[in-house]
Each structure stands twice: as structure tokens, then as C-alpha cells.
Coordinates of C-alpha atoms in Angstrom, one line a residue:
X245 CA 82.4 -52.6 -25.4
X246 CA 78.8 -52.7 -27.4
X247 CA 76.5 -55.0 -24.9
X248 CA 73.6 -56.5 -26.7
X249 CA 71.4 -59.3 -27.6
X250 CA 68.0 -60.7 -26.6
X251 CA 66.4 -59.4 -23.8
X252 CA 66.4 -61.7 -20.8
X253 CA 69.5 -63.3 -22.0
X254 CA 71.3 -61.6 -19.1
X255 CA 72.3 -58.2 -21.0
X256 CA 71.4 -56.4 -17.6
X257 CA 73.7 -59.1 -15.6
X258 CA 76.7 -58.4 -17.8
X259 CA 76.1 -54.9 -17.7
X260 CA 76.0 -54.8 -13.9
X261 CA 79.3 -57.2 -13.7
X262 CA 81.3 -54.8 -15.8
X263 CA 80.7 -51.7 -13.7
X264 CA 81.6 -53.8 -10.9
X265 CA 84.6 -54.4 -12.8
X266 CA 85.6 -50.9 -13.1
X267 CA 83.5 -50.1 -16.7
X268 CA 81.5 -46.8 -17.3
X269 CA 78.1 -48.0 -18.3
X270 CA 75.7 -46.8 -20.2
X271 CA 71.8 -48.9 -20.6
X272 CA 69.4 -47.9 -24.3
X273 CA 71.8 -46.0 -25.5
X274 CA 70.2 -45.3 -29.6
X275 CA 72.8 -46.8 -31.7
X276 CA 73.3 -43.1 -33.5
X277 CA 74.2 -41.4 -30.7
X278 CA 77.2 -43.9 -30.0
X279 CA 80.1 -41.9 -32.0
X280 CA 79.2 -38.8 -29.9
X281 CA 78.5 -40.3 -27.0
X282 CA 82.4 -41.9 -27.2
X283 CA 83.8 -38.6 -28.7
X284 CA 82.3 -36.9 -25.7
X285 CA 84.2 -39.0 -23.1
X286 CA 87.6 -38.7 -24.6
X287 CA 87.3 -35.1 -24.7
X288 CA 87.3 -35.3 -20.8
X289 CA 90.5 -34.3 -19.8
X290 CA 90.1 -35.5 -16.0
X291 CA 88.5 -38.8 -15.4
X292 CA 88.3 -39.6 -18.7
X293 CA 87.4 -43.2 -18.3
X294 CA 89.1 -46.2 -19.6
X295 CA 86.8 -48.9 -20.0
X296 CA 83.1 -48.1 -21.2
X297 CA 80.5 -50.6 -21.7
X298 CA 77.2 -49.5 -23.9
X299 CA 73.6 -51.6 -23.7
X300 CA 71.9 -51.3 -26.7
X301 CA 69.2 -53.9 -28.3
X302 CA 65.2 -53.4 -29.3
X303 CA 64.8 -50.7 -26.6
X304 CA 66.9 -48.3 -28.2
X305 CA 65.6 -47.9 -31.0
X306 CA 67.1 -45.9 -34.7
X307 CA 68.4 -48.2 -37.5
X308 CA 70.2 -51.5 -35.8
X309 CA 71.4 -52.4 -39.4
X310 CA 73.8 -49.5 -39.4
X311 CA 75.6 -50.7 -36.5
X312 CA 78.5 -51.6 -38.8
X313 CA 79.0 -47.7 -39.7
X314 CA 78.5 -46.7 -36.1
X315 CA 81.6 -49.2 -35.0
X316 CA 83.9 -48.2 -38.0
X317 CA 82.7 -44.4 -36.8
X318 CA 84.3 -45.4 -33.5
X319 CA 87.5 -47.1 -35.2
X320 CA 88.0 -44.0 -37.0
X321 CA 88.1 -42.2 -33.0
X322 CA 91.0 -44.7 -32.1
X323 CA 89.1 -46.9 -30.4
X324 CA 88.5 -50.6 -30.8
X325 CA 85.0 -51.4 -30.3
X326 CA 84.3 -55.1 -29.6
X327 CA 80.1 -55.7 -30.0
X328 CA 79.6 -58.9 -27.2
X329 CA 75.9 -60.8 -28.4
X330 CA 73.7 -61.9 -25.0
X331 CA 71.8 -65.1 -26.8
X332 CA 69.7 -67.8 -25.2
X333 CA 67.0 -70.1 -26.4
X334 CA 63.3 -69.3 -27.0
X335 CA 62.1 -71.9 -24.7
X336 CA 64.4 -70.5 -22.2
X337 CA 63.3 -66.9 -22.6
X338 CA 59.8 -67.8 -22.5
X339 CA 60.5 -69.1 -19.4
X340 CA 61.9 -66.6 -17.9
X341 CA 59.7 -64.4 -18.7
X342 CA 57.0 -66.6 -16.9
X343 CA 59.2 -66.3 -14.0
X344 CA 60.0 -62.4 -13.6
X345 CA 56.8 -61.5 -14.8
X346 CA 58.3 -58.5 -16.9
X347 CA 56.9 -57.1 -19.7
X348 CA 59.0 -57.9 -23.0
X349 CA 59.9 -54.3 -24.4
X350 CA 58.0 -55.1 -28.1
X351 CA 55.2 -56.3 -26.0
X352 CA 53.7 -52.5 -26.8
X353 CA 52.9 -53.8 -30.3
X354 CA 50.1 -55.8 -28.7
X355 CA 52.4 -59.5 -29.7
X356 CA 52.4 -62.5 -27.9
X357 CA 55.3 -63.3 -26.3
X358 CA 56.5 -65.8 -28.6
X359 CA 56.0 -63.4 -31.7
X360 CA 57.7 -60.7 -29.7
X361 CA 60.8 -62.9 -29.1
X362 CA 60.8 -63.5 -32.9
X363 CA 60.3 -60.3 -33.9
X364 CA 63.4 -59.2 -31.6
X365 CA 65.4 -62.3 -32.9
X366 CA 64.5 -60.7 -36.5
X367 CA 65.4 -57.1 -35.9
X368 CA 68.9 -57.9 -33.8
X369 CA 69.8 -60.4 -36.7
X370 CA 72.3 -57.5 -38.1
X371 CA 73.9 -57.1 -34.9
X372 CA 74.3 -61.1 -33.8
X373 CA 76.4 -61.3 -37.2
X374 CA 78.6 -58.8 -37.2
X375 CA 79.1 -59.6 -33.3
X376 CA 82.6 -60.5 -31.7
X377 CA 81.6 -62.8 -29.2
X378 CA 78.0 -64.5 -29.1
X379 CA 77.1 -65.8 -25.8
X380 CA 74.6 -68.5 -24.9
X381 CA 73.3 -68.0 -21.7
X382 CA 70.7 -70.6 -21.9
X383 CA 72.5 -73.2 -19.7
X384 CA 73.7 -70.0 -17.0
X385 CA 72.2 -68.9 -14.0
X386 CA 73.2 -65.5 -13.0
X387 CA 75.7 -66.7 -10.8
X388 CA 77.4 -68.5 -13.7
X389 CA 76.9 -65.4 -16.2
X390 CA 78.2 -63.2 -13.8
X391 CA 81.4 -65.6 -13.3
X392 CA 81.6 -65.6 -17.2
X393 CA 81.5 -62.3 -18.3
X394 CA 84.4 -61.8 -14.9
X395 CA 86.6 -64.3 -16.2
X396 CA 86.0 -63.8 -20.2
X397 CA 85.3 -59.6 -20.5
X398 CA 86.9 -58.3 -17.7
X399 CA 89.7 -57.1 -19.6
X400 CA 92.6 -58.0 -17.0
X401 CA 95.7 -59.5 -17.1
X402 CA 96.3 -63.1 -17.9
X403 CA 97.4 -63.6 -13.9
X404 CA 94.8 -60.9 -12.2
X405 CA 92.8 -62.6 -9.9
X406 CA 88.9 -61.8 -10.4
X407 CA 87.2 -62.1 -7.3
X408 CA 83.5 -62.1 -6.7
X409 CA 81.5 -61.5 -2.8
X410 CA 78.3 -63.0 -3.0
X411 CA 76.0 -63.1 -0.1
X412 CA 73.1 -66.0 0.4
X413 CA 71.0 -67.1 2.2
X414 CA 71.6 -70.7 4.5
X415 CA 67.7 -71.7 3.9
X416 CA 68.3 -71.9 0.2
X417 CA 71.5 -73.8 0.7
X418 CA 75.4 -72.7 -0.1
X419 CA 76.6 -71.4 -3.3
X420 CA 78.0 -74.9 -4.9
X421 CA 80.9 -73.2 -6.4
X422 CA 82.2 -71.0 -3.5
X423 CA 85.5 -71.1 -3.0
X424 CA 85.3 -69.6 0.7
X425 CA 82.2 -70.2 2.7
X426 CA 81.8 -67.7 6.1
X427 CA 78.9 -68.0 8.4
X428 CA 77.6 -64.7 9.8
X429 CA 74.5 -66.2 11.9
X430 CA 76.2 -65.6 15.0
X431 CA 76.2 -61.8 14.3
X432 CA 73.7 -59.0 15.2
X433 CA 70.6 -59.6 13.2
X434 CA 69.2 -56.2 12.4
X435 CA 66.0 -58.5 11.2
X436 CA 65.0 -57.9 14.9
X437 CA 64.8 -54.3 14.7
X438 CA 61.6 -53.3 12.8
X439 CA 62.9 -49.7 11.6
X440 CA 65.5 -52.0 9.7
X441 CA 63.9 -55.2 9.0
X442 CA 62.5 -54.0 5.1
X443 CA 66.3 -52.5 4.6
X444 CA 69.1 -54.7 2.7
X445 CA 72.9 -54.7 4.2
X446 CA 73.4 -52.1 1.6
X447 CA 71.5 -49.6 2.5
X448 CA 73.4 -47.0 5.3
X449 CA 71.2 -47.8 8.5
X450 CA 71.9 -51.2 8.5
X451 CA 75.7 -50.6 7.8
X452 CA 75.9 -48.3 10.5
X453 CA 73.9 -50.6 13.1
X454 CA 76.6 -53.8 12.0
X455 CA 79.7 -51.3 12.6
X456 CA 78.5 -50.3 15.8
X457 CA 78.5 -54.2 16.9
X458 CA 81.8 -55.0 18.5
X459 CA 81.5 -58.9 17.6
X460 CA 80.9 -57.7 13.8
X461 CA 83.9 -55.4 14.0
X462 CA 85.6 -58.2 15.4
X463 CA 84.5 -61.0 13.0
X464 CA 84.9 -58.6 9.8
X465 CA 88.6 -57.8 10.6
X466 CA 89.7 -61.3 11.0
X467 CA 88.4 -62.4 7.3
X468 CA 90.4 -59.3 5.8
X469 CA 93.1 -60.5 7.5
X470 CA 92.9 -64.1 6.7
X471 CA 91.7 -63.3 3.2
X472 CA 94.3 -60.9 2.8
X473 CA 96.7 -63.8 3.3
X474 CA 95.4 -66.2 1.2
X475 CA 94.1 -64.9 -1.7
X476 CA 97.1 -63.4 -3.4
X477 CA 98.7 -67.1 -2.7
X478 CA 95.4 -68.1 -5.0
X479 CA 97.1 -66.0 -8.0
X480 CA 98.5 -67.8 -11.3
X481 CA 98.5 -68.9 -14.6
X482 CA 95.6 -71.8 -13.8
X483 CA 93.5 -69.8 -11.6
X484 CA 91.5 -66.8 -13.0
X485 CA 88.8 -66.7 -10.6
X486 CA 87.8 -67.0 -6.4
X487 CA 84.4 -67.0 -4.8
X488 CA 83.9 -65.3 -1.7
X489 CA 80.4 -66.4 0.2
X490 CA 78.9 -65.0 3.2
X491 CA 75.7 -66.9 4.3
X492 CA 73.6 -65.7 7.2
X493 CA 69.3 -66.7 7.5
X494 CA 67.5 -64.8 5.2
X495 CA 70.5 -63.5 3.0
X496 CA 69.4 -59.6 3.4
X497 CA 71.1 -57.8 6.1
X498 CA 74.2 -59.6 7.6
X499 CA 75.6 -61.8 4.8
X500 CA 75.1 -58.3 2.2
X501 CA 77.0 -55.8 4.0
X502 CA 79.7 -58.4 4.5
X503 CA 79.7 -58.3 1.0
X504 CA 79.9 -55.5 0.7
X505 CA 82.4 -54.1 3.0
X506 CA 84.8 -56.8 1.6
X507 CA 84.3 -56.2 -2.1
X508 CA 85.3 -52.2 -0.4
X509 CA 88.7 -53.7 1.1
X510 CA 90.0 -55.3 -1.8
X511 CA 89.1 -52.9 -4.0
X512 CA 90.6 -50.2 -1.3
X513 CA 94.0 -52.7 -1.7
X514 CA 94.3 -52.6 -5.1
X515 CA 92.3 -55.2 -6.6
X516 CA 91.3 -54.5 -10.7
X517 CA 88.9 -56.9 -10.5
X518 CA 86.2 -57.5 -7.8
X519 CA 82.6 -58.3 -8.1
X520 CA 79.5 -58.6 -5.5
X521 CA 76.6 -60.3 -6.5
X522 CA 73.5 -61.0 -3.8
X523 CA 71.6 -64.2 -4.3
X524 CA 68.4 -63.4 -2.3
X525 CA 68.5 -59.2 -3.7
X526 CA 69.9 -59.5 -7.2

């Protein structure tokens, strides 16, 4: 799967989502290296992998107009490559541009933003036509892009259930789409302990402060085991997708290794198809 499109049209985001989903991912990969790159992997005899996912836009560089040789180069390997287009508005981009404060990747040419954007616009113009799916993400948060490319690219069965953790913070309200809601503000707050206050639940410190809590223990084995009852019942033809939220104050240490120890248990039981995405970190 060929990821590409505008940059800030949440290439990065579907990226992410798809390794979650069990994709080998590759970011600026140059276009010309793609054949090899592929022909590489499926000389692997052990862990060859199944599903691989390839970012490449503006940053990579080479000739984007040959993409169409590089994908029947693929074909010819056995594989069939499907190239997914990341679009979104240019008043949108130009917004969030404003917001992250990144540097747009032509912005080297000395442009202004705007010309950059067309400039980019112009040079991925090969790829957009060519591409099997064209996405819009100018109405999507990255909640809601993560949820699509879950539901629409994560190349499961009709009746898998996709499930995505996602951790928040209460002070900037619940997800509004959660399916599940779990308060974990009654837990240990490792905010209180100044060698782990500037961690996140995901890094080890913090995870092994929350395991050494009894109440966490406690309070993480009863979800699995409700969840563990009731999600599977969530499975069918209407019902692609479940939300999974875990809300504590500041959305950084509790609410994310719940998470993430979750997102570990289902995956641990089987599950094709799970996701974690942090509101306050990601």
C-alpha cells in the first residue's frame, strides 16, 4: 500500500494507524527504490511480512511521474499495489500549518506557504490521478482519520472487529464517539512523583510504578474481563468498528498506559485489528 498525498493531510496519521494494524511501514521512501525495496522483503524467508505500507510524497524526491512504471514494476513481482491519495483543502492546510508550526518540506525553496502548497499540489498531480482511493481529510480530525483509514484500509475481514484505545484527558471533555468510557482518576497518579511527572504512560517507569499499584492491578483486570465479554458480542455484519476510552486529569500517565496495556491484551488474544491513539500525546 503506496501512502501519499499532501503534506498535512494526515499521511503521518494513516501511516501510524496501519502499523498499529499490523503493516510494515516505511516514511520518504524515493519512488525508485520501491521495486527493490519490495523485492527485498519477499526474499525474506522468515518474517517475511504480509502487509507493507510505503510514505512517499514531495519529501522523497526522484521522478513522481514515473510512479506508474514503479507500480506495474511491483505487479510484475506478484504483488498488487494499491496507491491511497491523503487530500485536504488549501485553506485547511494553511491552517494547520498555522497551528503545528511545522515547516512545510518545499519551504527550503524560500516559498510562501501558499506557493509551497501549490507547488506540492502541482508536482503530486501524477500521483493523485493515477491513485486508487483519494481521501479528503479536510472535514477529519485525527480521531476521525484514524477511525477511517481502521475501518476502510485495514484490510480485514468483512466481520473483524477493528478496535481502537484512545486515552484523554477529562478537562478537555470525553471523546464524543466512544463507545466505552472508563474513568481512571481514582488511580495512582504518578503526576505526584516529580522523577515521573515529564514521562507519558508509555514510557517503562511509569508502567512499572501503575503495576506495582494493587488498586491499578485490580481496576485493569476487571475491564479485560468485562471487555473480554462484551466486545466479541459487538461482532457482525453492521458493526466494523468499537471505541475504547480511558480518561484520567491531564490525559498523560494513567489514562495512556491503560491504553496501552489493553491495546497489549487484545492483541495478545488474537485481535487483527487494534489501534491506540492518545488525544493529549498524539
Amino acid at each position: 500500500m503506496v501512502v501519499t498525498g499532501m503534506s498535512g493531510s494526515g499521511k503521518s496519521v494513516a501511516l501510524n494507524t496501519l502499523e498499529d494494524l499490523g503493516f510494515y511501514c516505511v516514511d520518504n521512501l524515493p519512488a525508485d527504490m520501491l521495486p527493490d525495496f519490495v523485492r527485498r522483503l519477499m526474499r525474506e524467508s522468515e518474517d517475511r511480512p504480509e502487509k507493507i505500507a510505503v510514505g512517499i510524497d514531495v519529501r522523497s524526491g526522484g521522478d513522481l511521474g514515473a510512479i506508474s512504471e514503479v507500480l506495474s514494476a511491483i505487479g510484475a513481482l506478484g504483488v498488487d499495489p494499491k496507491l491511497l491519495f491523503f487530500d485536504a483543502e488549501d485553506d485547511v492546510l494553511l491552517h494547520r500549518y498555522a497551528d503545528t508550526r511545522r515547516r512545510h518540506p518545499l519551504s527550503h525553496l524560500g516559498l510562501a506557504l501558499a506557493d509551497a502548497i501549490a507547488l506540492e499540489r502541482q508536482a503530486l498531480k501524477p500521483l493523485r490521478q493515477i491513485a486508487d482511493v483519494v481521501l479528503d481529510t479536510s472535514h477529519l480530525n485525527v480521531h476521525k482519520l484514524r477511525r477511517v483509514v481502521i475501518t476502510e484500509f485495514g484490510l480485514g475481514e468483512a466481520s473483524t472487529l477493528s478496535l481502537l484505545f484512545e486515552s484523554f484527558a477529562y478537562r478537555r471533555g470525553v471523546p464524543a464517539d466512544a463507545d466505552f468510557v472508563f474513568d481512571a482518576r481514582s488511580l495512582p497518579n504518578p503526576h505526584w512523583d516529580a522523577r515521573l511527572r515529564p514521562l507519558s504512560g508509555r514510557d517503562k517507569d511509569v508502567s512499572e510504578y501503575l503495576e506495582a499499584q494493587p488498586l491499578v492491578q485490580q481496576y485493569s483486570e476487571q475491564i479485560e474481563h468485562f471487555l473480554d465479554t462484551w466486545l466479541p458480542r459487538l461482532q457482525s455484519d453492521t458493526r466494523s468498528y468499537a471505541t475504547v476510552a480511558f480518561g484520567c486529569t491531564g490525559g498523560r500517565h494513567r489514562s495512556v498506559y491503560l491504553a496501552e496495556r489493553l491495546a497489549r491484551h487484545f492483541r495478545d488474544r488474537g485481535w487483527a485489528e487494534v489501534a491506540v491513539h492518545h488525544r493529549e500525546l498524539d
